[in-house]
PDB file of C-alpha atoms in Angstrom:
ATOM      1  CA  UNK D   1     -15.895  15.547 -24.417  1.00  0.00           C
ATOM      2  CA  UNK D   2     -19.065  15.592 -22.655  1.00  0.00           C
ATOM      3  CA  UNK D   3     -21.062  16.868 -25.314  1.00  0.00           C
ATOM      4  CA  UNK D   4     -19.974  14.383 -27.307  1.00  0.00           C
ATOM      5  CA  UNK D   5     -21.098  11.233 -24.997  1.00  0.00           C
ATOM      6  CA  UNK D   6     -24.155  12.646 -23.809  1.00  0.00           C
ATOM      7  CA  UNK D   7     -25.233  12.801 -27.719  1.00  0.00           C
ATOM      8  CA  UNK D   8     -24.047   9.627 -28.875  1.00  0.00           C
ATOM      9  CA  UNK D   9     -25.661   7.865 -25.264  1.00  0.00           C
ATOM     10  CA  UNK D  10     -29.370   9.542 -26.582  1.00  0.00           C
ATOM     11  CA  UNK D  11     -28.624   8.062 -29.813  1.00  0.00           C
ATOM     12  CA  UNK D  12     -28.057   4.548 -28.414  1.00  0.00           C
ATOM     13  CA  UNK D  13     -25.049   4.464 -30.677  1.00  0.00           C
ATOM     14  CA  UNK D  14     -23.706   1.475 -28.397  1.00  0.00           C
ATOM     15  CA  UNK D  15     -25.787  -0.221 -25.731  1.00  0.00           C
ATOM     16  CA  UNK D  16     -23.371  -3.157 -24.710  1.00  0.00           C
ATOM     17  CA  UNK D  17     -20.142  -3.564 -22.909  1.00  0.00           C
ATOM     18  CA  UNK D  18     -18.804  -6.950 -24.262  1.00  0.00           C
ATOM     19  CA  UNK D  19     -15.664  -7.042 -25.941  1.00  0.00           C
ATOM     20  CA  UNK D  20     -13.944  -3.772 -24.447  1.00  0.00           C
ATOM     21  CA  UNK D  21     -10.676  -4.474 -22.896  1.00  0.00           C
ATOM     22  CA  UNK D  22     -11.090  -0.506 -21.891  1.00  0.00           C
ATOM     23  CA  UNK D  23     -14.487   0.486 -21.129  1.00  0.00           C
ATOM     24  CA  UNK D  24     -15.860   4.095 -21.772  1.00  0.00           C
ATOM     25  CA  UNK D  25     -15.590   4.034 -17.975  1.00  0.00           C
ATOM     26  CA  UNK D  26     -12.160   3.384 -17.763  1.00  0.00           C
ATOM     27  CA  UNK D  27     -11.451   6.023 -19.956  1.00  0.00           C
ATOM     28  CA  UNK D  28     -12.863   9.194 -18.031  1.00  0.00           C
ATOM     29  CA  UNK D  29     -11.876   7.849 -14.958  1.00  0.00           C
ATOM     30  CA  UNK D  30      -8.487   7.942 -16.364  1.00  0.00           C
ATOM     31  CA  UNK D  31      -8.709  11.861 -17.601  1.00  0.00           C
ATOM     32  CA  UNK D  32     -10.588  12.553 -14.347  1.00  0.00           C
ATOM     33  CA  UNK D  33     -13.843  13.023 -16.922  1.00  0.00           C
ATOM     34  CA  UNK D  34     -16.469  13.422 -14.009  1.00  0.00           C
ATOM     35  CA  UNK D  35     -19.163  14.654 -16.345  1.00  0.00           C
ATOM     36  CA  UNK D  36     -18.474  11.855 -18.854  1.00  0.00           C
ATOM     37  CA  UNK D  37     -18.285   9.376 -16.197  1.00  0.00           C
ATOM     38  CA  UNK D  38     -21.414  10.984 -14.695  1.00  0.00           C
ATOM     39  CA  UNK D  39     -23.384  10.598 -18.191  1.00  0.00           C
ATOM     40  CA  UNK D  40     -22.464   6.641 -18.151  1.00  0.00           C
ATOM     41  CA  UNK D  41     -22.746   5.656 -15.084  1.00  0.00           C
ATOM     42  CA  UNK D  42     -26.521   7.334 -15.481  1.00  0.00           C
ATOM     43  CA  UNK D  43     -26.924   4.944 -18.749  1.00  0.00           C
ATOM     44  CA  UNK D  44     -25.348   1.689 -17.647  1.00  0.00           C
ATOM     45  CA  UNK D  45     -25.479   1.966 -13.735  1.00  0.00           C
ATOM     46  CA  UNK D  46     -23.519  -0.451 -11.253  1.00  0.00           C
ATOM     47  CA  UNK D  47     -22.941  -2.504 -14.847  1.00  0.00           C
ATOM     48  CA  UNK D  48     -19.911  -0.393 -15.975  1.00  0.00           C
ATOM     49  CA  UNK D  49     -18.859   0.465 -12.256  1.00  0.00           C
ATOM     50  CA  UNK D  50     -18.029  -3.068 -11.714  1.00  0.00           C
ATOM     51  CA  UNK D  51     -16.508  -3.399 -15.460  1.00  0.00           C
ATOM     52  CA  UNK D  52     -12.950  -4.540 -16.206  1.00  0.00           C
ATOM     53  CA  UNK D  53      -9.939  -3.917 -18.840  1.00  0.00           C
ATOM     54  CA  UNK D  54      -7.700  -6.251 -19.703  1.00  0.00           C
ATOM     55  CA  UNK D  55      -5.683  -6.244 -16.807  1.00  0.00           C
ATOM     56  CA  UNK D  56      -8.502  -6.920 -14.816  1.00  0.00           C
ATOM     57  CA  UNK D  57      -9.052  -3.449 -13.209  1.00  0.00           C
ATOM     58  CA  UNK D  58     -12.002  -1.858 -12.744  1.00  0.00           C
ATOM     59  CA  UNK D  59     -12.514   1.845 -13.568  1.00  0.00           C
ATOM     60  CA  UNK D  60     -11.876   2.749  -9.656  1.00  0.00           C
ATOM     61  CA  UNK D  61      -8.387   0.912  -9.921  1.00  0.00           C
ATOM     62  CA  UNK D  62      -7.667   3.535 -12.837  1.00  0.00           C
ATOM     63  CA  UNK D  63      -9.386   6.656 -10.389  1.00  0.00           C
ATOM     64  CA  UNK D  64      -7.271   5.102  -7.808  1.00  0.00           C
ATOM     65  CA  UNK D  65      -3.799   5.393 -10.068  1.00  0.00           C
ATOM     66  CA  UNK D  66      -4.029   8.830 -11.260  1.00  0.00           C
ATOM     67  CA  UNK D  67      -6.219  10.147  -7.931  1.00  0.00           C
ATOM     68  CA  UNK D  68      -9.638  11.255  -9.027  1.00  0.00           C
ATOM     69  CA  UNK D  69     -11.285  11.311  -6.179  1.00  0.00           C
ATOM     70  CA  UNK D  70     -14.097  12.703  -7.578  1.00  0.00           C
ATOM     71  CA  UNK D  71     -14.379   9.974  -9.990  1.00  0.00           C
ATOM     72  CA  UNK D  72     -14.241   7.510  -7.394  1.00  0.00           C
ATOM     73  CA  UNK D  73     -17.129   9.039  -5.173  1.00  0.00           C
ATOM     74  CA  UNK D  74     -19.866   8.913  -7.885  1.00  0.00           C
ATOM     75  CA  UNK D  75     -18.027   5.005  -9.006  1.00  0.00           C
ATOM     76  CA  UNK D  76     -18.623   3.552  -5.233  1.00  0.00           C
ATOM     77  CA  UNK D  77     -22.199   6.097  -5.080  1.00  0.00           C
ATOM     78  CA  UNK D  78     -23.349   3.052  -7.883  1.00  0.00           C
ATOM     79  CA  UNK D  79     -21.890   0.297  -6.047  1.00  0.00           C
ATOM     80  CA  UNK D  80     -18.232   0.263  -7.081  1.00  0.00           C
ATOM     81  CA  UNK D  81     -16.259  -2.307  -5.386  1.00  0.00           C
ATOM     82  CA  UNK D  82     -13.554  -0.958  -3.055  1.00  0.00           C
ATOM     83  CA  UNK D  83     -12.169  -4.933  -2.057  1.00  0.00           C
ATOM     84  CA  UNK D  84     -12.144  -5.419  -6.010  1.00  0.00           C
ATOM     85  CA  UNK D  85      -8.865  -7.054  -7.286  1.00  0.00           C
ATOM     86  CA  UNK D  86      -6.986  -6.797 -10.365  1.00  0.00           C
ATOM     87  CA  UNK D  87      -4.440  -9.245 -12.154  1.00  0.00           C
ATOM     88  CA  UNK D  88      -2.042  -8.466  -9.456  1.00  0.00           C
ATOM     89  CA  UNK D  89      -4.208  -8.911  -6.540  1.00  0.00           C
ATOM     90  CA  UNK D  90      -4.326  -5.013  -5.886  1.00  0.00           C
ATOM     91  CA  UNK D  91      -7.669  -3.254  -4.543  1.00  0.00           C
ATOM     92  CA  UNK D  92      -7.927   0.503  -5.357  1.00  0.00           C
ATOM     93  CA  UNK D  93      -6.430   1.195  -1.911  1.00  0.00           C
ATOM     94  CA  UNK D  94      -3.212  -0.926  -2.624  1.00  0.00           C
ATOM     95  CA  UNK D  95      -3.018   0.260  -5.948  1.00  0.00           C
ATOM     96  CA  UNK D  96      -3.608   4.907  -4.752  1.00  0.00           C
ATOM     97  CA  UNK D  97      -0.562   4.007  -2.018  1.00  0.00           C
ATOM     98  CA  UNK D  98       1.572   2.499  -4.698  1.00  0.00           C
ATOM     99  CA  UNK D  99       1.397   5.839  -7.076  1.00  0.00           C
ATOM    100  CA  UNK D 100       1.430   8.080  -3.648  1.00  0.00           C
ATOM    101  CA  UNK D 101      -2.060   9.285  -4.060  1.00  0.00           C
ATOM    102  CA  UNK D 102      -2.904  10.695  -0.449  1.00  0.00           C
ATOM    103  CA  UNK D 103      -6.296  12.670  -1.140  1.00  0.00           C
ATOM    104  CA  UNK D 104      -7.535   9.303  -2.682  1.00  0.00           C
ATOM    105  CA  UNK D 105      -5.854   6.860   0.319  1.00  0.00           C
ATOM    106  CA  UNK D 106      -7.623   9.460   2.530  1.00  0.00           C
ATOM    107  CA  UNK D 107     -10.955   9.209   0.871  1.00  0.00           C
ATOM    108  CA  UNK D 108     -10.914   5.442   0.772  1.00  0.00           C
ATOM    109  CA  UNK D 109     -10.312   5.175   4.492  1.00  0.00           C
ATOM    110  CA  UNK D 110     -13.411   6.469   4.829  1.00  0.00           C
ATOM    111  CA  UNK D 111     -15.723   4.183   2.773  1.00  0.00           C
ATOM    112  CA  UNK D 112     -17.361   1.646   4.746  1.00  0.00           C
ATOM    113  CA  UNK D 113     -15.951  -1.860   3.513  1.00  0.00           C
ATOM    114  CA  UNK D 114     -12.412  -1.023   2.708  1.00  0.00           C
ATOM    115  CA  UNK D 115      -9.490  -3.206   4.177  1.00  0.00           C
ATOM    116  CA  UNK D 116      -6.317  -1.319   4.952  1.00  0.00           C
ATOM    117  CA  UNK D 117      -4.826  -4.447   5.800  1.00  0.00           C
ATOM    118  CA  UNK D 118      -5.633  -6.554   2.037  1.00  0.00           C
ATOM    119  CA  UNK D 119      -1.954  -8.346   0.197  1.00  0.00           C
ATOM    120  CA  UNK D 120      -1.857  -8.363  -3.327  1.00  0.00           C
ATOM    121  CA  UNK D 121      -0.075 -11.252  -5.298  1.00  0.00           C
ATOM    122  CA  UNK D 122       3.714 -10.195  -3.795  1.00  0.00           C
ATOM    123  CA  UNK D 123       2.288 -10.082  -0.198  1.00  0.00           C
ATOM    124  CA  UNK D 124       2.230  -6.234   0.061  1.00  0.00           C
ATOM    125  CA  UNK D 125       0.151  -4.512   1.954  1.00  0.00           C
ATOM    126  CA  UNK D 126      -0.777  -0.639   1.009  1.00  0.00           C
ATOM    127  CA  UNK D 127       1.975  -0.064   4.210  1.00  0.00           C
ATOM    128  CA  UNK D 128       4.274  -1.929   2.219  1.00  0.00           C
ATOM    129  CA  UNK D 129       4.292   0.193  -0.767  1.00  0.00           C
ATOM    130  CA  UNK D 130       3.646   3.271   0.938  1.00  0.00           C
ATOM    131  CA  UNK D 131       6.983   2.833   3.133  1.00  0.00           C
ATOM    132  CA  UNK D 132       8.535   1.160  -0.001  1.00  0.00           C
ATOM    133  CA  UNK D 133       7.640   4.482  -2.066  1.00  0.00           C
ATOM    134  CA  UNK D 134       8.561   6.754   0.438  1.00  0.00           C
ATOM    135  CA  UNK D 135       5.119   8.016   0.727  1.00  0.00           C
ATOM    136  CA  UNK D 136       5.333   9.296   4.282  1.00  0.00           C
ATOM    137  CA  UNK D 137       1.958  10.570   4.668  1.00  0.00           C
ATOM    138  CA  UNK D 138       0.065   8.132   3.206  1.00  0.00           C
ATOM    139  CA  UNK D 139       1.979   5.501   5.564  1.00  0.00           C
ATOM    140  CA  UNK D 140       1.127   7.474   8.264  1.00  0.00           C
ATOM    141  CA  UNK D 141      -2.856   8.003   7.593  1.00  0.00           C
ATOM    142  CA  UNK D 142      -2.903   3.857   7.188  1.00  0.00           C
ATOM    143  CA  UNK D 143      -1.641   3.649  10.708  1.00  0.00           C
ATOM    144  CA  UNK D 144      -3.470   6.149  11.433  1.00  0.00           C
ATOM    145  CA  UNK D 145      -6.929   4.691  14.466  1.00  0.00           C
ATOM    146  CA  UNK D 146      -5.226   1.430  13.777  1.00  0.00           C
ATOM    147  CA  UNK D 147      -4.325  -0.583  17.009  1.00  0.00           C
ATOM    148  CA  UNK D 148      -3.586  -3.381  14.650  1.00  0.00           C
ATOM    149  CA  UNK D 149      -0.161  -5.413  15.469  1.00  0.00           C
ATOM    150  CA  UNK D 150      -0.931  -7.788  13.379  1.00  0.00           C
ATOM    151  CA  UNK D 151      -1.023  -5.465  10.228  1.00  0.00           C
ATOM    152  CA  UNK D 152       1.879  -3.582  11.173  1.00  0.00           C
ATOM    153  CA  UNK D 153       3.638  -7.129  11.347  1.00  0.00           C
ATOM    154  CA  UNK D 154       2.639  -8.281   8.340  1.00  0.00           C
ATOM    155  CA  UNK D 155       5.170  -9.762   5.863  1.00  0.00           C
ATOM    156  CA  UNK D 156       4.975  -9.913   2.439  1.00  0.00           C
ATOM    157  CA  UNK D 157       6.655 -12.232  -0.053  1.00  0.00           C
ATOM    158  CA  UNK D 158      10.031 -11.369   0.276  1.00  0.00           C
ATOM    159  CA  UNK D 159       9.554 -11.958   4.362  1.00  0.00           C
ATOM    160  CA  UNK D 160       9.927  -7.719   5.146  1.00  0.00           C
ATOM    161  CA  UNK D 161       7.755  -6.173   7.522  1.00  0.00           C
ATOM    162  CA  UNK D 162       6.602  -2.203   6.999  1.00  0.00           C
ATOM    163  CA  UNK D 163       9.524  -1.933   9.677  1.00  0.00           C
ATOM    164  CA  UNK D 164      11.679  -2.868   7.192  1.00  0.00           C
ATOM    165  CA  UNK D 165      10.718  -1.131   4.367  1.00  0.00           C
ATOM    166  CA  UNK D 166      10.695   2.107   5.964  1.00  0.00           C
ATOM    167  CA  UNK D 167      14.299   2.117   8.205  1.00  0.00           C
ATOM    168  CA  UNK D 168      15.705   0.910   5.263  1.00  0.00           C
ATOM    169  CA  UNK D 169      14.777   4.228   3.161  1.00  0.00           C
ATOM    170  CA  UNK D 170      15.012   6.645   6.227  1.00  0.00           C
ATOM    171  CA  UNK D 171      11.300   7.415   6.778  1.00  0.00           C
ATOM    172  CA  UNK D 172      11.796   8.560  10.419  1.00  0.00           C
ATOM    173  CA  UNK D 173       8.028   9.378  11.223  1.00  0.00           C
ATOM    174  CA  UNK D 174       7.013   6.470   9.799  1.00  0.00           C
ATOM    175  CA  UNK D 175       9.098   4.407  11.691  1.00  0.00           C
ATOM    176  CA  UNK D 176       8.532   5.667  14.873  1.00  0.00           C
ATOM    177  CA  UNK D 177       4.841   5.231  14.322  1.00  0.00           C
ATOM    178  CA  UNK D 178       5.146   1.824  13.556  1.00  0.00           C
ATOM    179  CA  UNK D 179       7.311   1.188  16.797  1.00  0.00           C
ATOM    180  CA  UNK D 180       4.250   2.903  18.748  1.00  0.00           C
ATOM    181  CA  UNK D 181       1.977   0.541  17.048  1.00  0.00           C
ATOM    182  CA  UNK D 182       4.076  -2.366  18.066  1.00  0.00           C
ATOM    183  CA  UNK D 183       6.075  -3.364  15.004  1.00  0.00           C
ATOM    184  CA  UNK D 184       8.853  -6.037  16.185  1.00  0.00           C
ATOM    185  CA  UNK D 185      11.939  -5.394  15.792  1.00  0.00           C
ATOM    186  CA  UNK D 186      13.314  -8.993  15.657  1.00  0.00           C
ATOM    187  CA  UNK D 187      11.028  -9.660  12.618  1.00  0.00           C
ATOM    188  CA  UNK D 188      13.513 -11.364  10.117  1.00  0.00           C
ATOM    189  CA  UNK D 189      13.199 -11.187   6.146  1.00  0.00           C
ATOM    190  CA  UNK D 190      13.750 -14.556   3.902  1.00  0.00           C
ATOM    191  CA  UNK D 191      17.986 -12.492   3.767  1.00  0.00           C
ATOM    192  CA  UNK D 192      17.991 -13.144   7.174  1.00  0.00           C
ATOM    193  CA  UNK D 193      17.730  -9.451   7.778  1.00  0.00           C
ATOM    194  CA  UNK D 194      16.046  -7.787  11.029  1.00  0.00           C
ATOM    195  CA  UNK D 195      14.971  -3.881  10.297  1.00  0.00           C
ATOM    196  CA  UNK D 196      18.231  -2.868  12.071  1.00  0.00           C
ATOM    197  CA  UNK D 197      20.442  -4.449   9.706  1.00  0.00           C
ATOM    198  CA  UNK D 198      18.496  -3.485   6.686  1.00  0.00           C
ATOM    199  CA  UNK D 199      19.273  -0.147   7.323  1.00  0.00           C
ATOM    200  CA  UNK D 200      22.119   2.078   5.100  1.00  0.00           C
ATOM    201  CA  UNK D 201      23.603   4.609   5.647  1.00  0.00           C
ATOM    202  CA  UNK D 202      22.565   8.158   5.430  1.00  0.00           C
ATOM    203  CA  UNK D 203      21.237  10.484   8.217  1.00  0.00           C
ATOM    204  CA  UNK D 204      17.482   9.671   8.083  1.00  0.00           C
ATOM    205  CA  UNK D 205      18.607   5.963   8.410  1.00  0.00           C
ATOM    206  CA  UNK D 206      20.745   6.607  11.227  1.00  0.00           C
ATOM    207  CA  UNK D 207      17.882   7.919  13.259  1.00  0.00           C
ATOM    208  CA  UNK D 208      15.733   5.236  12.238  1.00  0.00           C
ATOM    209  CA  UNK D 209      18.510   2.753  13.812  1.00  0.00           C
ATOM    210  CA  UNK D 210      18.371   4.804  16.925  1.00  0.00           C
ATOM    211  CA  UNK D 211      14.774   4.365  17.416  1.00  0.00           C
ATOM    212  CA  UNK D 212      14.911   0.590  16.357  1.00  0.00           C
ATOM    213  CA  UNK D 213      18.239   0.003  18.932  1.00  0.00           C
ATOM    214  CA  UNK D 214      16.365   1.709  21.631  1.00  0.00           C
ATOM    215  CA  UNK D 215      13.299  -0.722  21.183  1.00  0.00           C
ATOM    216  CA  UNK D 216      15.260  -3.812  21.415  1.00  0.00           C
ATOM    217  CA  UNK D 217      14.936  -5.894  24.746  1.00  0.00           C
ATOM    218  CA  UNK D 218      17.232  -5.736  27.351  1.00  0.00           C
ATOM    219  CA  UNK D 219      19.914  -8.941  27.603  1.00  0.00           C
ATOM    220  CA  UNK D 220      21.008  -9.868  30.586  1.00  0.00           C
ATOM    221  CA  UNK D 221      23.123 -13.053  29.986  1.00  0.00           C
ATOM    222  CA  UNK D 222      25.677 -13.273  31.947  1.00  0.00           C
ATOM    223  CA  UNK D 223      29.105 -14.398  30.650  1.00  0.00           C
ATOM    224  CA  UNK D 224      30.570 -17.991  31.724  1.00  0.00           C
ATOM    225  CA  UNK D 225      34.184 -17.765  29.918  1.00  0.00           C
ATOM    226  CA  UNK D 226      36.871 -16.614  32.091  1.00  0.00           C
ATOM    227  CA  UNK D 227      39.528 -14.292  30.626  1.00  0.00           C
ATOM    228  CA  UNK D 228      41.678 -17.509  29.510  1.00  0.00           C
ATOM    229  CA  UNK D 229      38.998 -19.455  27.799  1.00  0.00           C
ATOM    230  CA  UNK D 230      38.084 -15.756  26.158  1.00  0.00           C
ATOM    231  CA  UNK D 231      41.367 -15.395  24.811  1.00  0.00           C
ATOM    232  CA  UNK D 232      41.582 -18.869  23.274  1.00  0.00           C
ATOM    233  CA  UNK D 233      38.227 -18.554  21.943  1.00  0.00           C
ATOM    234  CA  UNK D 234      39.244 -15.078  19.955  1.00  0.00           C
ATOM    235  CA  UNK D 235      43.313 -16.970  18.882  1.00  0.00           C
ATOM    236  CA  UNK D 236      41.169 -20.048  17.624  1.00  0.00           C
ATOM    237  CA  UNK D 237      38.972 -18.112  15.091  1.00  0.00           C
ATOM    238  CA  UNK D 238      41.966 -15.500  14.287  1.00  0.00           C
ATOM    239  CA  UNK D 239      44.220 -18.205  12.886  1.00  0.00           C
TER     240      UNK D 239
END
């Protein structure tokens, strides 16, 4: 209720942040309260734009989660961190691919300082979850201007590229970008596991092992058994 704040802000009924695991802030950032945030961010200024809850998020983590864009313009207009991290290593960015917020991925792009290609505490990239999620779009606005091979190879903890993450759930677009991008398809995961053989089957996947099997290298190794020293080969492991 804006009416509400605004009166109890001329009052000075509070005047001090300390001691809130969820700040005022946090709060209309949550609802998507851009008049409330608005009134406080007018009373407090870059103080309670760079505030935390108890997780360690600041209120454009919580804009981020529920995709209030609106709420995050006038939070980064008073200096609202877009590398901030939270308890799991997640900057807004990370945190708006995770819940498959595209308008907010989209808007983020654009602020000046942002890193598309930041790990939180698992190792995964916004990619990551955004192929992991099945959020095509916002998977394909990240690689999106990016010439990157390095980010598109990234890794995270459990040793899986973006490659992996989206053959695996049949994200065809996605995985064609990342092949145009230069994602390797020989990258293997701490399973042992290449993208091709992370792949299950359904349709979508099918096509995404298409794409991947037409990427590998060529081999041209030349066979040195002869038919005989085939044939024993194949009797000696079939016994």
């Amino acid at each position: 209720n804006a009416n509400c704040v605004e009166f109890l802000l001329e009052n000075d009924v509070f005047d001090r942040l300390e001691g809130n695991p969820f700040t005022p802030a946090h709060c209309a950032s949550f609802s998507g309260s851009e008049r409330c945030l608005e009134l406080l961010l007018l009373k407090f200024g870059a103080e309670i734009a760079h505030s935390r809850d108890s997780r360690d998020r600041t209120p454009l983590h919580i804009a981020a989660l529920h995709g209030h864009v609106e709420c995050a313009k006038l939070l980064v207009e008073k200096g609202g961190d877009v590398r901030a991290r939270d308890e799991d290593g997640r900057t807004p960015l990370v945190a708006a691919a995770q819940y498959g917020q595209v308008a907010f991925v989209e808007y983020l792009l654009g602020c000046s300082g942002v890193d598309r290609t930041s790990q939180d505490r698992q190792g995964n990239t916004a990619l990551h979850w955004a192929c992991y999620r099945k959020h095509n779009n916002i998977a394909l606005l990240l690689l999106e201007n990016s010439e990157d091979v390095a980010f598109v190879n990234t890794a995270n903890g459990d040793g899986k590229t973006p490659l992996h993450l989206s053959s695996r759930n049949g994200l065809v677009d996605v995985t064609k970008e990342l092949l145009q991008k230069g994602a390797s398809v020989s990258a293997v995961d701490n399973d042992g596991l290449t993208p091709a053989l992370c792949c299950a089957p359904n349709a979508n996947v099918a096509q995404c092992l298409s794409l991947i099997l037409q990427s590998l290298p060529e081999f041209n190794v030349k066979c040195t058994y002869n038919s005989k020293d085939a044939l024993n080969f194949h009797i000696h492991y079939n016994q």
